[in-house]
Coordinates of C-alpha atoms in Angstrom, one line a residue:
Chain A
M252 CA -19.6 -38.9 -103.3
K253 CA -22.4 -41.4 -102.7
T254 CA -21.9 -44.0 -105.3
T255 CA -24.1 -46.6 -103.7
N256 CA -24.1 -49.0 -106.7
A257 CA -20.3 -49.1 -106.9
P258 CA -18.9 -48.7 -103.4
V259 CA -15.8 -50.9 -103.9
P260 CA -13.8 -48.8 -106.3
S261 CA -14.9 -45.5 -104.7
T262 CA -13.6 -46.4 -101.2
P263 CA -9.8 -46.3 -101.8
R264 CA -10.0 -43.1 -103.7
R265 CA -12.1 -41.4 -101.1
L266 CA -9.8 -42.6 -98.4
S267 CA -6.7 -41.2 -100.1
A268 CA -8.5 -37.9 -100.6
L269 CA -9.4 -37.9 -96.9
R270 CA -5.9 -38.7 -95.9
H271 CA -4.6 -35.5 -97.6
M272 CA -7.4 -33.4 -96.1
P273 CA -5.5 -32.5 -92.9
L274 CA -2.5 -31.4 -94.8
V275 CA -4.5 -29.4 -97.3
T276 CA -6.6 -27.7 -94.6
A277 CA -3.4 -27.0 -92.6
V278 CA -1.8 -25.4 -95.6
V279 CA -4.9 -23.3 -96.3
M280 CA -5.2 -22.1 -92.7
G281 CA -1.5 -21.4 -92.4
V282 CA -1.5 -19.3 -95.5
L283 CA -4.7 -17.4 -94.5
F284 CA -3.2 -16.5 -91.2
A285 CA 0.1 -15.5 -92.6
L286 CA -1.2 -13.6 -95.6
P287 CA -1.8 -10.2 -93.9
L288 CA 1.7 -10.3 -92.5
L289 CA 3.3 -11.2 -95.8
W290 CA 1.4 -8.4 -97.5
V291 CA 2.7 -5.9 -94.9
L292 CA 6.2 -7.2 -95.3
A293 CA 5.9 -6.8 -99.1
G294 CA 4.4 -3.3 -98.7
S295 CA 7.2 -2.3 -96.4
L296 CA 9.7 -3.0 -99.2
R297 CA 7.9 -0.9 -101.8
P298 CA 8.4 2.8 -102.4
G299 CA 6.0 4.6 -100.1
D300 CA 3.7 6.0 -102.8
K301 CA 3.2 2.5 -104.4
V302 CA 2.1 0.6 -101.3
L303 CA -1.6 1.0 -101.9
A304 CA -1.3 1.6 -105.6
G305 CA -2.3 -1.1 -108.1
L306 CA -4.6 -2.8 -105.6
D307 CA -7.5 -2.8 -108.0
R308 CA -5.7 -5.6 -109.7
V309 CA -4.7 -8.3 -107.2
S310 CA -1.9 -10.4 -108.5
W311 CA 1.2 -12.1 -107.3
H312 CA 2.8 -8.7 -107.5
S313 CA 0.8 -7.8 -104.4
L314 CA 2.9 -10.1 -102.4
I315 CA 6.3 -10.1 -104.2
P316 CA 7.6 -6.6 -104.8
T317 CA 9.6 -6.4 -108.0
D318 CA 11.2 -3.1 -107.0
A319 CA 12.2 -3.9 -103.5
T320 CA 13.9 -1.2 -101.5
L321 CA 14.9 -0.6 -97.9
H322 CA 14.1 3.1 -98.3
N323 CA 11.1 3.0 -95.9
Y324 CA 13.2 1.5 -93.1
V325 CA 15.9 4.1 -93.6
T326 CA 13.5 7.0 -93.4
L327 CA 11.7 5.4 -90.5
F328 CA 14.8 5.1 -88.4
R329 CA 15.9 8.6 -89.2
G330 CA 12.7 9.9 -87.6
D331 CA 11.4 9.4 -84.0
F332 CA 10.6 5.8 -84.6
G333 CA 14.1 4.5 -84.1
R334 CA 14.1 6.1 -80.6
A335 CA 10.7 4.5 -79.9
V336 CA 11.9 1.0 -80.9
L337 CA 15.0 1.4 -78.7
N338 CA 12.8 2.5 -75.8
S339 CA 10.5 -0.5 -76.3
I340 CA 13.5 -2.9 -76.3
G341 CA 15.0 -1.3 -73.3
V342 CA 11.8 -1.3 -71.3
A343 CA 11.1 -4.9 -72.3
V344 CA 14.6 -6.1 -71.3
A345 CA 14.5 -4.2 -68.0
T346 CA 11.0 -5.6 -67.3
V347 CA 12.1 -9.2 -67.9
L348 CA 15.3 -8.9 -65.8
L349 CA 13.7 -7.1 -62.8
G350 CA 10.5 -9.2 -63.1
L351 CA 12.4 -12.4 -63.1
V352 CA 14.4 -11.5 -60.0
L353 CA 11.3 -10.5 -58.1
S354 CA 9.2 -13.5 -59.3
A355 CA 11.9 -16.1 -58.7
M356 CA 12.6 -14.8 -55.2
A357 CA 8.9 -14.9 -54.3
A358 CA 8.5 -18.3 -55.9
F359 CA 11.5 -19.6 -54.0
A360 CA 10.0 -18.4 -50.7
L361 CA 6.7 -20.0 -51.5
S362 CA 8.1 -23.3 -52.5
V363 CA 10.8 -23.8 -49.8
F364 CA 9.6 -22.2 -46.6
R365 CA 6.7 -23.0 -44.3
F366 CA 5.6 -19.9 -42.4
R367 CA 2.6 -18.2 -41.0
G368 CA 0.7 -16.0 -43.5
R369 CA 1.4 -18.1 -46.5
G370 CA -2.3 -18.3 -47.2
L371 CA -2.4 -14.5 -47.2
V372 CA 0.5 -14.2 -49.6
F373 CA -1.2 -16.6 -52.0
A374 CA -4.4 -14.6 -51.7
V375 CA -2.6 -11.4 -52.6
I376 CA -0.9 -13.1 -55.6
L377 CA -4.1 -14.7 -56.8
L378 CA -6.1 -11.5 -56.4
S379 CA -3.5 -9.4 -58.2
F380 CA -3.6 -11.9 -61.0
M381 CA -7.4 -11.9 -61.3
I382 CA -7.8 -8.2 -61.6
P383 CA -7.0 -7.4 -65.2
F384 CA -4.3 -4.9 -65.6
D385 CA -5.9 -2.8 -68.2
A386 CA -8.9 -2.3 -65.9
I387 CA -6.8 -0.7 -63.2
A388 CA -4.5 1.2 -65.7
I389 CA -6.4 4.4 -65.3
P390 CA -6.4 4.6 -61.5
L391 CA -2.7 3.4 -61.5
S392 CA -1.8 6.2 -63.9
D393 CA -3.4 8.7 -61.4
I394 CA -1.1 7.3 -58.7
F395 CA 1.9 7.5 -61.0
R396 CA 1.1 11.1 -61.8
D397 CA 1.1 12.0 -58.1
W398 CA 4.4 10.3 -57.7
G399 CA 6.0 12.1 -60.6
L400 CA 6.5 8.9 -62.6
Q401 CA 4.8 10.2 -65.8
N402 CA 7.1 10.2 -68.8
T403 CA 9.9 8.3 -67.0
Y404 CA 11.3 4.9 -67.9
A405 CA 10.5 3.7 -64.3
G406 CA 6.9 4.6 -65.0
L407 CA 6.9 2.4 -68.1
I408 CA 8.7 -0.5 -66.6
L409 CA 7.2 -0.8 -63.1
P410 CA 3.7 -2.2 -63.9
G411 CA 5.3 -5.1 -65.8
I412 CA 7.5 -6.4 -63.0
G413 CA 4.8 -7.6 -60.6
N414 CA 3.4 -10.6 -62.4
G415 CA 1.4 -13.2 -60.5
L416 CA 1.5 -15.6 -63.4
A417 CA 5.3 -15.6 -63.6
I418 CA 5.4 -16.3 -59.8
F419 CA 3.0 -19.3 -60.2
L420 CA 5.0 -20.7 -63.2
L421 CA 8.3 -20.6 -61.3
R422 CA 6.8 -22.0 -58.1
Q423 CA 5.4 -24.9 -60.0
F424 CA 8.8 -25.7 -61.3
F425 CA 10.6 -25.1 -58.0
L426 CA 8.4 -27.5 -56.2
A427 CA 9.8 -30.3 -58.3
I428 CA 13.4 -29.6 -57.0
P429 CA 14.2 -32.3 -54.5
R430 CA 14.2 -31.3 -50.8
E431 CA 17.3 -33.3 -50.1
L432 CA 19.4 -31.1 -52.3
V433 CA 18.4 -28.1 -50.1
E434 CA 19.0 -29.9 -46.9
A435 CA 22.4 -31.1 -48.0
A436 CA 23.4 -27.6 -49.1
R437 CA 22.2 -26.2 -45.8
M438 CA 24.2 -28.8 -43.9
D439 CA 27.3 -27.7 -45.8
G440 CA 26.6 -24.2 -44.5
L441 CA 25.2 -22.6 -47.6
S442 CA 23.0 -19.6 -46.9
W443 CA 19.4 -19.4 -48.1
W444 CA 20.5 -16.8 -50.7
G445 CA 23.2 -19.3 -51.8
V446 CA 20.6 -22.1 -52.1
F447 CA 18.5 -19.8 -54.3
T448 CA 21.3 -18.5 -56.6
K449 CA 23.5 -21.6 -56.7
I450 CA 20.8 -24.4 -56.8
Y451 CA 17.4 -23.1 -57.7
V452 CA 18.2 -20.6 -60.4
P453 CA 20.7 -22.7 -62.3
L454 CA 18.3 -25.7 -62.3
S455 CA 15.4 -23.7 -63.5
R456 CA 16.4 -22.4 -66.9
P457 CA 13.3 -23.6 -68.8
A458 CA 10.9 -22.2 -66.2
L459 CA 12.9 -18.9 -66.1
I460 CA 12.6 -18.7 -69.9
G461 CA 8.9 -19.4 -69.8
A462 CA 8.3 -16.8 -67.1
G463 CA 10.6 -14.4 -68.9
L464 CA 8.5 -14.8 -72.0
T465 CA 5.3 -14.0 -70.0
L466 CA 6.9 -10.8 -68.7
F467 CA 8.2 -9.9 -72.1
T468 CA 4.9 -10.4 -73.9
F469 CA 3.0 -8.4 -71.3
Q470 CA 5.3 -5.5 -71.8
W471 CA 5.7 -5.7 -75.6
Q472 CA 1.9 -5.9 -76.1
S473 CA 1.0 -3.1 -73.8
Y474 CA -0.7 -0.2 -75.5
M475 CA -3.0 1.5 -73.0
W476 CA -0.4 1.9 -70.3
P477 CA 2.3 3.7 -72.5
L478 CA -0.6 5.8 -73.9
L479 CA -1.5 6.9 -70.4
V480 CA 2.0 7.3 -68.9
G481 CA 4.6 7.9 -71.7
T482 CA 3.4 10.6 -73.9
E483 CA 6.5 12.7 -74.4
P484 CA 8.2 12.0 -77.7
D485 CA 11.5 10.9 -76.2
K486 CA 9.8 8.4 -73.9
Q487 CA 7.4 7.0 -76.5
L488 CA 7.2 3.3 -77.1
G489 CA 7.0 1.7 -80.5
P490 CA 3.2 1.0 -80.6
I491 CA 2.5 4.6 -79.7
A492 CA 4.9 5.9 -82.3
L493 CA 3.1 3.7 -84.8
G494 CA -0.2 5.1 -83.8
T495 CA 1.1 8.6 -84.3
L496 CA 2.4 7.6 -87.8
Q497 CA -0.9 6.3 -89.0
G498 CA -2.9 9.1 -87.4
Q499 CA -1.2 11.9 -89.4
M500 CA -3.0 13.9 -92.0
V501 CA -0.9 12.5 -94.8
V502 CA 0.0 8.9 -94.0
D503 CA 3.2 7.5 -95.4
Y504 CA 2.0 3.9 -95.7
G505 CA 5.5 2.6 -96.6
Q506 CA 6.7 3.8 -93.2
V507 CA 3.7 2.5 -91.4
F508 CA 4.3 -0.9 -92.9
A509 CA 8.0 -0.8 -92.1
A510 CA 7.2 0.1 -88.5
A511 CA 4.6 -2.7 -88.3
V512 CA 7.2 -5.2 -89.5
V513 CA 9.8 -4.0 -87.0
L514 CA 7.4 -4.2 -84.1
T515 CA 6.3 -7.7 -85.1
V516 CA 9.6 -9.3 -86.1
I517 CA 11.3 -8.6 -82.8
P518 CA 8.7 -10.6 -80.7
L519 CA 8.2 -13.1 -83.5
L520 CA 11.8 -14.1 -83.5
V521 CA 11.8 -14.3 -79.7
L522 CA 8.6 -16.4 -79.6
L523 CA 9.6 -18.7 -82.5
R524 CA 13.1 -19.3 -81.0
L525 CA 11.6 -20.0 -77.6
Q526 CA 8.3 -21.6 -78.7
R527 CA 9.2 -24.8 -76.9
Y528 CA 9.4 -23.0 -73.5
F529 CA 6.3 -21.0 -74.3
T530 CA 4.3 -24.1 -74.9
Q531 CA 5.7 -25.7 -71.7
S532 CA 4.8 -22.6 -69.7
I533 CA 1.3 -22.4 -71.0
A534 CA 0.8 -26.1 -70.5
G535 CA 1.7 -25.6 -66.8
S536 CA -0.4 -22.5 -66.3
G537 CA -3.6 -23.7 -64.9
L538 CA -4.2 -26.7 -67.1
K539 CA -2.6 -29.3 -64.9
Chain B
M273 CA 23.8 -39.4 -45.8
T274 CA 23.7 -41.5 -42.7
T275 CA 20.6 -42.7 -40.9
S276 CA 20.1 -39.4 -39.1
P277 CA 16.4 -38.7 -38.7
P278 CA 15.4 -36.3 -41.4
R279 CA 13.6 -33.8 -39.3
T280 CA 14.7 -33.2 -35.8
P281 CA 13.8 -29.6 -35.1
P282 CA 15.2 -28.8 -31.7
R283 CA 13.0 -25.8 -31.3
P284 CA 10.4 -25.9 -34.0
A285 CA 8.8 -22.6 -33.0
R286 CA 12.0 -20.7 -33.3
R287 CA 13.0 -22.4 -36.5
R288 CA 9.7 -21.6 -38.0
A289 CA 9.9 -18.0 -36.9
S290 CA 13.4 -17.6 -38.5
Q291 CA 12.1 -19.2 -41.7
G292 CA 9.3 -16.8 -41.7
R293 CA 11.7 -13.9 -41.5
T294 CA 13.8 -15.3 -44.3
A295 CA 10.7 -15.9 -46.4
L296 CA 9.7 -12.3 -45.9
Y297 CA 13.0 -11.1 -47.2
F298 CA 12.5 -13.1 -50.4
L299 CA 8.9 -12.2 -50.7
A300 CA 9.0 -8.5 -49.9
P301 CA 9.9 -7.1 -53.3
A302 CA 7.3 -9.0 -55.3
L303 CA 4.6 -8.5 -52.6
L304 CA 5.4 -4.8 -52.6
A305 CA 5.1 -4.6 -56.4
L306 CA 1.8 -6.6 -56.4
V307 CA 0.2 -4.6 -53.6
V308 CA 1.3 -1.2 -54.9
L309 CA 0.8 -1.8 -58.7
R310 CA -2.3 -4.0 -58.6
L311 CA -4.3 -4.0 -55.4
L312 CA -3.7 -0.3 -54.5
P313 CA -5.1 1.0 -57.8
A314 CA -8.0 -1.4 -57.5
A315 CA -8.8 0.0 -54.0
M316 CA -8.3 3.5 -55.3
A317 CA -10.8 2.9 -58.1
L318 CA -13.3 1.8 -55.5
V319 CA -12.7 4.9 -53.3
S320 CA -12.5 7.3 -56.2
S321 CA -15.8 5.9 -57.7
A322 CA -17.6 7.1 -54.5
R323 CA -16.4 10.7 -55.0
H324 CA -17.3 13.5 -57.2
H325 CA -14.8 16.2 -58.3
S326 CA -16.5 19.4 -59.2
L327 CA -14.9 21.4 -62.0
V328 CA -16.8 24.5 -60.9
D329 CA -15.3 25.0 -57.5
G330 CA -12.5 22.4 -57.6
T331 CA -13.7 20.5 -54.6
T332 CA -14.0 16.8 -54.2
T333 CA -17.0 15.5 -52.3
F334 CA -18.1 12.0 -51.1
V335 CA -21.2 10.9 -53.1
G336 CA -21.4 7.3 -52.0
L337 CA -23.1 5.3 -54.7
G338 CA -24.1 8.5 -56.6
N339 CA -21.8 7.8 -59.6
Y340 CA -23.2 4.3 -59.8
T341 CA -26.8 5.4 -59.8
D342 CA -25.9 8.0 -62.4
L343 CA -24.2 5.4 -64.5
L344 CA -27.2 3.1 -64.4
S345 CA -29.4 5.8 -65.7
D346 CA -26.9 6.8 -68.4
S347 CA -28.1 5.7 -71.8
Q348 CA -24.6 5.7 -73.3
F349 CA -23.4 3.4 -70.5
W350 CA -26.2 0.9 -71.4
Q351 CA -25.4 1.3 -75.1
S352 CA -21.8 0.4 -74.3
V353 CA -22.9 -2.6 -72.2
R354 CA -25.1 -3.9 -75.1
V355 CA -22.2 -3.5 -77.6
T356 CA -19.8 -5.3 -75.3
L357 CA -22.2 -8.2 -74.7
L358 CA -22.9 -8.6 -78.4
F359 CA -19.2 -8.5 -79.0
S360 CA -18.6 -11.2 -76.3
L361 CA -21.4 -13.4 -77.4
V362 CA -20.1 -13.6 -80.9
I363 CA -16.3 -13.5 -80.5
N364 CA -15.9 -16.0 -77.6
P365 CA -17.7 -19.0 -79.1
L366 CA -16.2 -18.1 -82.5
Q367 CA -12.6 -18.0 -81.2
V368 CA -12.9 -21.1 -79.0
L369 CA -14.5 -23.2 -81.9
I370 CA -11.9 -22.1 -84.4
A371 CA -9.1 -22.6 -81.9
L372 CA -10.5 -26.1 -81.2
G373 CA -10.7 -27.0 -84.8
L374 CA -7.2 -25.7 -85.5
A375 CA -5.9 -27.6 -82.4
V376 CA -7.4 -30.9 -83.6
L377 CA -6.0 -30.3 -87.1
L378 CA -2.5 -29.0 -86.1
G379 CA -2.1 -31.1 -83.0
R380 CA -1.7 -34.2 -85.3
R381 CA 1.6 -35.4 -86.5
F382 CA 2.3 -35.0 -90.2
A383 CA 5.1 -33.7 -92.3
G384 CA 5.6 -30.0 -91.9
V385 CA 2.9 -29.6 -89.2
R386 CA 5.2 -27.5 -87.1
F387 CA 5.7 -25.0 -89.9
W388 CA 1.9 -24.6 -90.6
R389 CA 1.3 -24.3 -86.9
S390 CA 3.9 -21.5 -86.7
L391 CA 2.1 -19.6 -89.4
V392 CA -1.2 -19.8 -87.5
F393 CA 0.7 -18.9 -84.3
A394 CA 2.6 -16.0 -85.9
P395 CA -0.1 -13.3 -85.3
I396 CA 0.3 -13.8 -81.6
A397 CA 3.6 -11.9 -81.9
V398 CA 1.8 -8.9 -83.4
P399 CA 1.2 -6.3 -80.7
P400 CA -2.5 -5.1 -80.5
A401 CA -1.6 -1.6 -81.8
V402 CA 0.2 -3.1 -84.8
S403 CA -2.6 -5.6 -85.7
A404 CA -5.1 -2.7 -85.5
V405 CA -3.1 -0.6 -87.9
I406 CA -2.6 -3.5 -90.3
W407 CA -6.3 -4.4 -90.4
G408 CA -7.2 -0.7 -90.6
I409 CA -5.4 -0.6 -93.9
L410 CA -6.8 -4.0 -95.0
Y411 CA -10.3 -2.7 -94.4
R412 CA -9.8 0.6 -96.2
P413 CA -12.3 1.3 -99.0
E414 CA -9.6 1.0 -101.6
G415 CA -7.7 -1.6 -99.6
P416 CA -6.8 -5.2 -100.5
L417 CA -9.9 -6.8 -99.0
N418 CA -12.2 -4.9 -101.2
A419 CA -9.8 -5.6 -104.1
I420 CA -10.2 -9.4 -103.4
L421 CA -14.0 -9.0 -103.1
G422 CA -13.9 -7.1 -106.4
A423 CA -12.0 -9.9 -108.1
L424 CA -14.7 -12.2 -106.9
G425 CA -17.4 -10.0 -108.3
I426 CA -18.7 -8.8 -104.9
P427 CA -19.4 -5.0 -104.5
P428 CA -17.0 -3.1 -102.2
Q429 CA -17.9 -3.2 -98.5
P430 CA -17.6 -0.2 -96.0
F431 CA -16.2 -2.4 -93.2
L432 CA -15.1 0.0 -90.4
T433 CA -17.1 2.9 -91.7
S434 CA -20.5 1.2 -91.4
S435 CA -22.3 0.9 -88.1
E436 CA -23.5 -2.6 -89.2
Q437 CA -20.1 -4.0 -90.1
A438 CA -17.6 -2.2 -87.9
L439 CA -18.1 -4.5 -84.8
F440 CA -17.8 -7.6 -86.9
A441 CA -14.7 -6.2 -88.6
L442 CA -13.2 -5.8 -85.2
I443 CA -14.2 -9.4 -84.3
V444 CA -12.4 -10.7 -87.4
L445 CA -9.3 -8.7 -86.6
M446 CA -9.2 -9.8 -82.9
S447 CA -9.8 -13.4 -83.9
W448 CA -6.9 -13.3 -86.3
V449 CA -4.7 -12.3 -83.4
G450 CA -6.2 -14.5 -80.7
V451 CA -7.1 -17.8 -82.2
G452 CA -3.5 -19.1 -82.6
Y453 CA -2.8 -18.3 -79.0
W454 CA -5.8 -20.3 -77.6
M455 CA -5.0 -23.0 -80.1
M456 CA -1.6 -23.5 -78.4
F457 CA -3.4 -24.2 -75.0
L458 CA -5.7 -26.7 -76.6
I459 CA -2.9 -28.5 -78.5
A460 CA -1.1 -28.8 -75.1
G461 CA -4.3 -30.3 -73.7
L462 CA -4.8 -32.7 -76.6
Q463 CA -1.3 -34.0 -76.2
D464 CA -2.0 -34.9 -72.6
I465 CA -4.8 -37.3 -73.6
P466 CA -3.3 -40.8 -73.4
Q467 CA -3.2 -42.7 -76.6
E468 CA -4.8 -45.7 -74.8
C469 CA -8.1 -43.8 -74.6
Y470 CA -8.3 -43.6 -78.4
D471 CA -7.1 -47.2 -78.8
A472 CA -9.8 -48.4 -76.5
A473 CA -12.4 -46.4 -78.4
A474 CA -11.1 -47.8 -81.7
V475 CA -11.3 -51.3 -80.4
D476 CA -15.0 -50.6 -79.5
G477 CA -15.5 -49.6 -83.2
A478 CA -16.0 -45.9 -82.5
S479 CA -16.0 -43.7 -85.6
A480 CA -13.9 -40.6 -85.8
W481 CA -16.8 -38.4 -84.8
Q482 CA -17.7 -40.6 -81.9
R483 CA -14.1 -40.6 -80.8
F484 CA -14.1 -36.8 -80.9
F485 CA -17.3 -36.4 -79.0
H486 CA -16.8 -39.2 -76.4
V487 CA -13.1 -39.2 -75.9
T488 CA -11.5 -35.9 -77.0
L489 CA -14.1 -33.4 -75.8
P490 CA -14.6 -34.8 -72.3
L491 CA -10.9 -35.1 -71.7
L492 CA -10.3 -31.7 -73.0
R493 CA -12.8 -30.1 -70.6
R494 CA -10.3 -28.5 -68.3
P495 CA -8.2 -26.7 -71.0
L496 CA -11.4 -25.8 -72.8
A497 CA -12.8 -24.2 -69.7
F498 CA -9.6 -22.4 -69.1
V499 CA -9.5 -21.1 -72.6
L500 CA -13.1 -20.0 -72.6
V501 CA -12.7 -18.1 -69.3
A502 CA -9.4 -16.5 -70.2
D503 CA -10.6 -15.6 -73.7
T504 CA -13.8 -14.0 -72.3
V505 CA -11.8 -11.9 -69.8
A506 CA -9.4 -10.8 -72.6
N507 CA -12.2 -9.8 -74.9
F508 CA -13.9 -7.7 -72.2
L509 CA -10.8 -5.6 -72.2
V510 CA -10.3 -4.9 -75.9
F511 CA -9.1 -1.4 -76.3
A512 CA -6.3 -0.7 -78.8
P513 CA -8.2 -1.4 -82.1
V514 CA -11.2 0.7 -80.9
Q515 CA -9.0 3.6 -79.9
L516 CA -6.9 3.4 -83.1
L517 CA -9.6 2.6 -85.7
T518 CA -13.1 3.5 -84.8
R519 CA -13.1 5.6 -81.6
G520 CA -16.2 3.8 -80.6
G521 CA -18.1 4.7 -83.8
P522 CA -19.7 4.8 -86.2
D523 CA -22.8 5.8 -84.1
G524 CA -21.3 4.1 -81.1
S525 CA -21.5 0.7 -82.8
T526 CA -18.0 -0.3 -81.5
N527 CA -18.2 1.6 -78.2
L528 CA -16.8 -1.3 -76.1
M529 CA -16.7 -0.8 -72.3
M530 CA -13.0 -0.5 -72.0
Y531 CA -13.0 2.3 -74.6
D532 CA -16.0 3.9 -73.0
V533 CA -14.1 4.1 -69.6
F534 CA -11.1 5.7 -71.3
R535 CA -13.4 8.2 -73.2
R536 CA -15.1 9.2 -70.0
A537 CA -11.8 9.6 -68.1
Y538 CA -9.9 11.6 -70.8
S539 CA -12.3 13.1 -73.3
V540 CA -15.2 13.8 -71.0
G541 CA -12.8 14.3 -68.1
D542 CA -15.0 12.8 -65.4
I543 CA -12.5 10.5 -63.7
N544 CA -14.7 9.5 -60.8
F545 CA -17.5 8.5 -63.1
A546 CA -15.0 6.5 -65.2
Q547 CA -13.7 4.8 -62.1
A548 CA -17.3 3.7 -61.3
E549 CA -17.5 2.2 -64.7
V550 CA -14.1 0.4 -64.2
V551 CA -15.5 -1.2 -61.1
V552 CA -18.7 -2.3 -62.9
L553 CA -16.5 -3.7 -65.8
V554 CA -14.3 -5.7 -63.4
A555 CA -17.5 -6.9 -61.5
I556 CA -19.1 -8.1 -64.7
T557 CA -15.9 -9.8 -65.8
L558 CA -15.5 -11.6 -62.5
A559 CA -19.2 -12.6 -62.5
V560 CA -18.9 -14.1 -66.0
V561 CA -15.8 -16.0 -65.0
V562 CA -17.6 -17.5 -61.9
V563 CA -20.7 -18.4 -64.0
Q564 CA -18.5 -20.1 -66.7
F565 CA -16.6 -22.0 -64.1
R566 CA -19.8 -23.2 -62.5
M567 CA -21.2 -24.3 -65.9
M568 CA -18.0 -26.1 -66.8
Q569 CA -17.9 -28.0 -63.5
G570 CA -21.6 -28.8 -63.6
K571 CA -21.2 -30.4 -67.0
G572 CA -18.4 -32.5 -65.7
E573 CA -20.4 -34.0 -62.8
E574 CA -23.2 -35.3 -65.1

């Protein structure tokens, strides 16, 4: 592009090409990242024996199935996988609800009260949040075995509910709630529990959604923990069931793809719908 | 609200004590959960790593640092450390650079940017077990990646079945999942940079590159530091794709530490030895985090 003898006519053309560069690159990157998912979606709609067939000739047929069928999904949910997905959803919902109650209460105490030992409490939260969960999953599963929590829903849910990050996110938001509001409510005889449930919780919807997403993602993404603690078929979570599907001697790829789609679409819908809160919550987590 | 003095605690000590008790009620459930579910197992790992359980007579004895000295003379442990370090040295800079590039690109405002950003962001939603399974199929000898290579006239590659390529195949797979996530943090950071900074640089006649290196990068230091540290920690703990796809192989080429710990605890069955390795893994992780924070702060003071 170095036309040194005629720079004048080349400049506008070069500029207009440059102006479209971001869009072109964005499209290319977006398509590259989405391609594996689109391919899996297409595969899940094909008859099971045709998923990997015809790959020697890559064409638009690889992404758009001409003989689309929901057969894979039907078979999938007739087997153990339906149970596993329901388990995953139930465990995630319970984690979010319990985790939010615990985290919001703790965040409330840390943003409203002055008391001795606050420093210690912060240290516990910070420490628990610096020790990566997967690293302590093995010792924790030992403890849970002793307590008879193996293969129970409680065993699957509990590790998700103590989340230091969720507490920090909520506290950050709670600190912005004006003190006068609390003092006026106390003057009117409202109990501390009342201040929490009638003032702080209703005012903190965005922060609660952000913290809820953190709790949800932790639970939906967990793999090692359910592998350690939920091994019985009726307590299996989705990802473990998927691992079993693809580890069989004869793998039905149609079902594997359908399972992958189900396990991805659920969190994807939640994340895309709540993307705004997700961005807000990560923007507040340690950046500012 | 009349002109009553805002704070007239008649008996400050008593009021503070009663606040302390109320605070405790609110804090107790979360504290209990954090102590029992995070700190207790960490302490247990420490205690357990100083013990040895004999399968011969079923007794457990205190061996002090015995497991650690055994670990340090275990060639497979060092092999796992080497693999983990190589993995970290490649994947962390790679992910942060791509995430930065994507953030600069998709943090701009142009028609449809939200849609393209969502596409890059979409793999975040894919749970690790699912992404591992998807890429396991993509990497198959007769799978779509080799079909694409074939269409381009490149001979088929072994990917996960080759000890030279398997680790890099995992790096690509983990980056596909992770990059969009870190990009979101950097976009949030970019949007916090005041427009005046760019305007001032433009007035001074700075080129796009100069603006990037002298305005964007310095002002993005904090989010970048956060992303680098958080990404490094996350990548030290990669487990699902190894367990589902390679089981540490071929020839130990993907034997990342988190998987090595799991293997020792459940396949080899030496839980105490595995706990010692967990403690070493956490120690290495924390050390790296501290060093990275120091480096980031040091750069800022120059």
